[in-house]
XYZ file of C-alpha atoms in Angstrom:
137
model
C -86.130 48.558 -89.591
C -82.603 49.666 -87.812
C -82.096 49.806 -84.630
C -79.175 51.456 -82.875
C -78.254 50.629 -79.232
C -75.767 52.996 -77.490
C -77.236 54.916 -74.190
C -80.624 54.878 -75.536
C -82.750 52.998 -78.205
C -83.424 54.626 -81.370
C -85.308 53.110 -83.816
C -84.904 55.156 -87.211
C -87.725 56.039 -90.085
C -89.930 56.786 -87.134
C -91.014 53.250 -86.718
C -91.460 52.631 -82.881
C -92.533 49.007 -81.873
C -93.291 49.770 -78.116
C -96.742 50.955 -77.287
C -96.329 53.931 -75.298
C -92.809 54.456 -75.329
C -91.236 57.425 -77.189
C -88.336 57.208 -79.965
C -86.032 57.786 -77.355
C -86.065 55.588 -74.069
C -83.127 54.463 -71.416
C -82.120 51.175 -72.049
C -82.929 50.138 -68.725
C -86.533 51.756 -68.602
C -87.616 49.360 -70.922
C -88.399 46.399 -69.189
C -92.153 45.650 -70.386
C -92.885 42.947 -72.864
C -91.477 43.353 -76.690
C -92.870 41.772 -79.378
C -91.945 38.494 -80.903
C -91.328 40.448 -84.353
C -89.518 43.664 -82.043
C -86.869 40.397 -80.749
C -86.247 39.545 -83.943
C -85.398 42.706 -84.967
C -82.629 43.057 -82.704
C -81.198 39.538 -82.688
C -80.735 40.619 -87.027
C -79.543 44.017 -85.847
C -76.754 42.396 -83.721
C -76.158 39.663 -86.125
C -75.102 41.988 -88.908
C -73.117 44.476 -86.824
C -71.326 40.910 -85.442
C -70.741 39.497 -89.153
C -72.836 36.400 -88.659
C -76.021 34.575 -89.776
C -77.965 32.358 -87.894
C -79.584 29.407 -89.895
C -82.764 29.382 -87.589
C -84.012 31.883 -84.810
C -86.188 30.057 -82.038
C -88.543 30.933 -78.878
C -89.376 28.292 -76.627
C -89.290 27.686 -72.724
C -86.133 26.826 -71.175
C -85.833 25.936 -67.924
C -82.295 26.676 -67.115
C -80.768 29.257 -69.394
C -81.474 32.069 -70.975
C -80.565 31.141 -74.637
C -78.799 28.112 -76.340
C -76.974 27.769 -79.633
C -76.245 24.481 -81.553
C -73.558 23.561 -83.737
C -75.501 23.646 -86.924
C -76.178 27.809 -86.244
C -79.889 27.170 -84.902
C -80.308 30.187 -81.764
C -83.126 29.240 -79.147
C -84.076 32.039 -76.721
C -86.277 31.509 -73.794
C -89.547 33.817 -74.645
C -89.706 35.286 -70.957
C -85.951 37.179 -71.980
C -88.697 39.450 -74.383
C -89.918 40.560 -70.739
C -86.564 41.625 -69.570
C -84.595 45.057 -69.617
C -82.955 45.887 -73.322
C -79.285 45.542 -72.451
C -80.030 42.366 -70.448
C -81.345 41.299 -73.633
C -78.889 42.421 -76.005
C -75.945 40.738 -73.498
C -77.680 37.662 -74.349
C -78.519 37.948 -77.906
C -74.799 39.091 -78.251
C -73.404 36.075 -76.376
C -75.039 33.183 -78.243
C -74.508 35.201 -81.772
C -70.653 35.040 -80.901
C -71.081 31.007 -80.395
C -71.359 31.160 -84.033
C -67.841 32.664 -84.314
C -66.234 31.166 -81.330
C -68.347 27.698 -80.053
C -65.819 28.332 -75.848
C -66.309 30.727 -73.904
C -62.192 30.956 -73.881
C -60.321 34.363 -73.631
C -61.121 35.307 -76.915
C -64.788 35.110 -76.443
C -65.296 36.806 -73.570
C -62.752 39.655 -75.021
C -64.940 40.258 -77.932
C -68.579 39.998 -75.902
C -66.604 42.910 -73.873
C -65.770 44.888 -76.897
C -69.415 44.309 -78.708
C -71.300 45.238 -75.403
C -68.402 48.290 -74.922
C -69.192 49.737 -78.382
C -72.579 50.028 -78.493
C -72.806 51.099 -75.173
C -74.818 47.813 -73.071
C -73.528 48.135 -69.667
C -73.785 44.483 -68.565
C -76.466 43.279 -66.187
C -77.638 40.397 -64.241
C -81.160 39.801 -63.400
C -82.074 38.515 -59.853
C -84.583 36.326 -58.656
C -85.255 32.940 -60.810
C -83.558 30.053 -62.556
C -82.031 32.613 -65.234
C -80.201 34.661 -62.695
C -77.097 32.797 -63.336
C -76.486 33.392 -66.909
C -73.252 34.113 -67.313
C -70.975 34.948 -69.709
């Protein structure tokens, strides 16, 4: 399954993981719950547009951050990010695959997180209210 972000979601061969929502959604309309298997699809998506694999691709509670990634190329994501807006979620998922390019957040990093997020058209939020409001990039 490919999916293309850019002002909307499009998800091609007619496959459409959201209950509900048609082939062609704002970004920020969809903030009800994805699948575990609809997540995975986009951190791949992101991962080969980026030029990277991950070794390992994880869900569990975090209590401070959004997302984590370790030296040896293992991504954790927090599983309440699969209840948040699309571009919040591909800022994030775009963020930590970079850490497997560039382990600072230095110049460079935050340059190329600009031009990823730029190209495919994410606009870059923040999400208010609880511990993960301060992700930052």
């Amino acid at each position: 399954m490919s999916l293309v972000l850019d002002d909307y979601l499009i998800w091609e061969h007619g496959d459409i993981p959201y209950e509900g929502v048609s082939a062609l959604a704002p970004l920020d309309k969809l903030e009800e719950v994805i699948s575990e298997a609809v997540f995975r699809a986009e951190v791949a998506t992101w991962a080969r547009r980026i030029g990277v694999e991950p070794k390992e691709v994880h869900l569990r509670a975090m209590k401070r951050k959004w997302a984590s990634c370790s030296s040896k190329g293992r991504l954790t994501f927090d599983p309440e990010l699969l209840k948040q807006p699309a571009a919040f979620r591909a800022e994030v998922i775009v963020h930590e695959l970079l850490h497997l390019r560039i382990p600072n957040h230095g110049p460079l990093f935050k340059a190329m997180l600009r031009a990823y997020l730029t190209k495919y058209g994410v606009n870059k939020i923040k999400v208010e209210g609880d511990l993960h409001a301060n992700y930052s990039t």
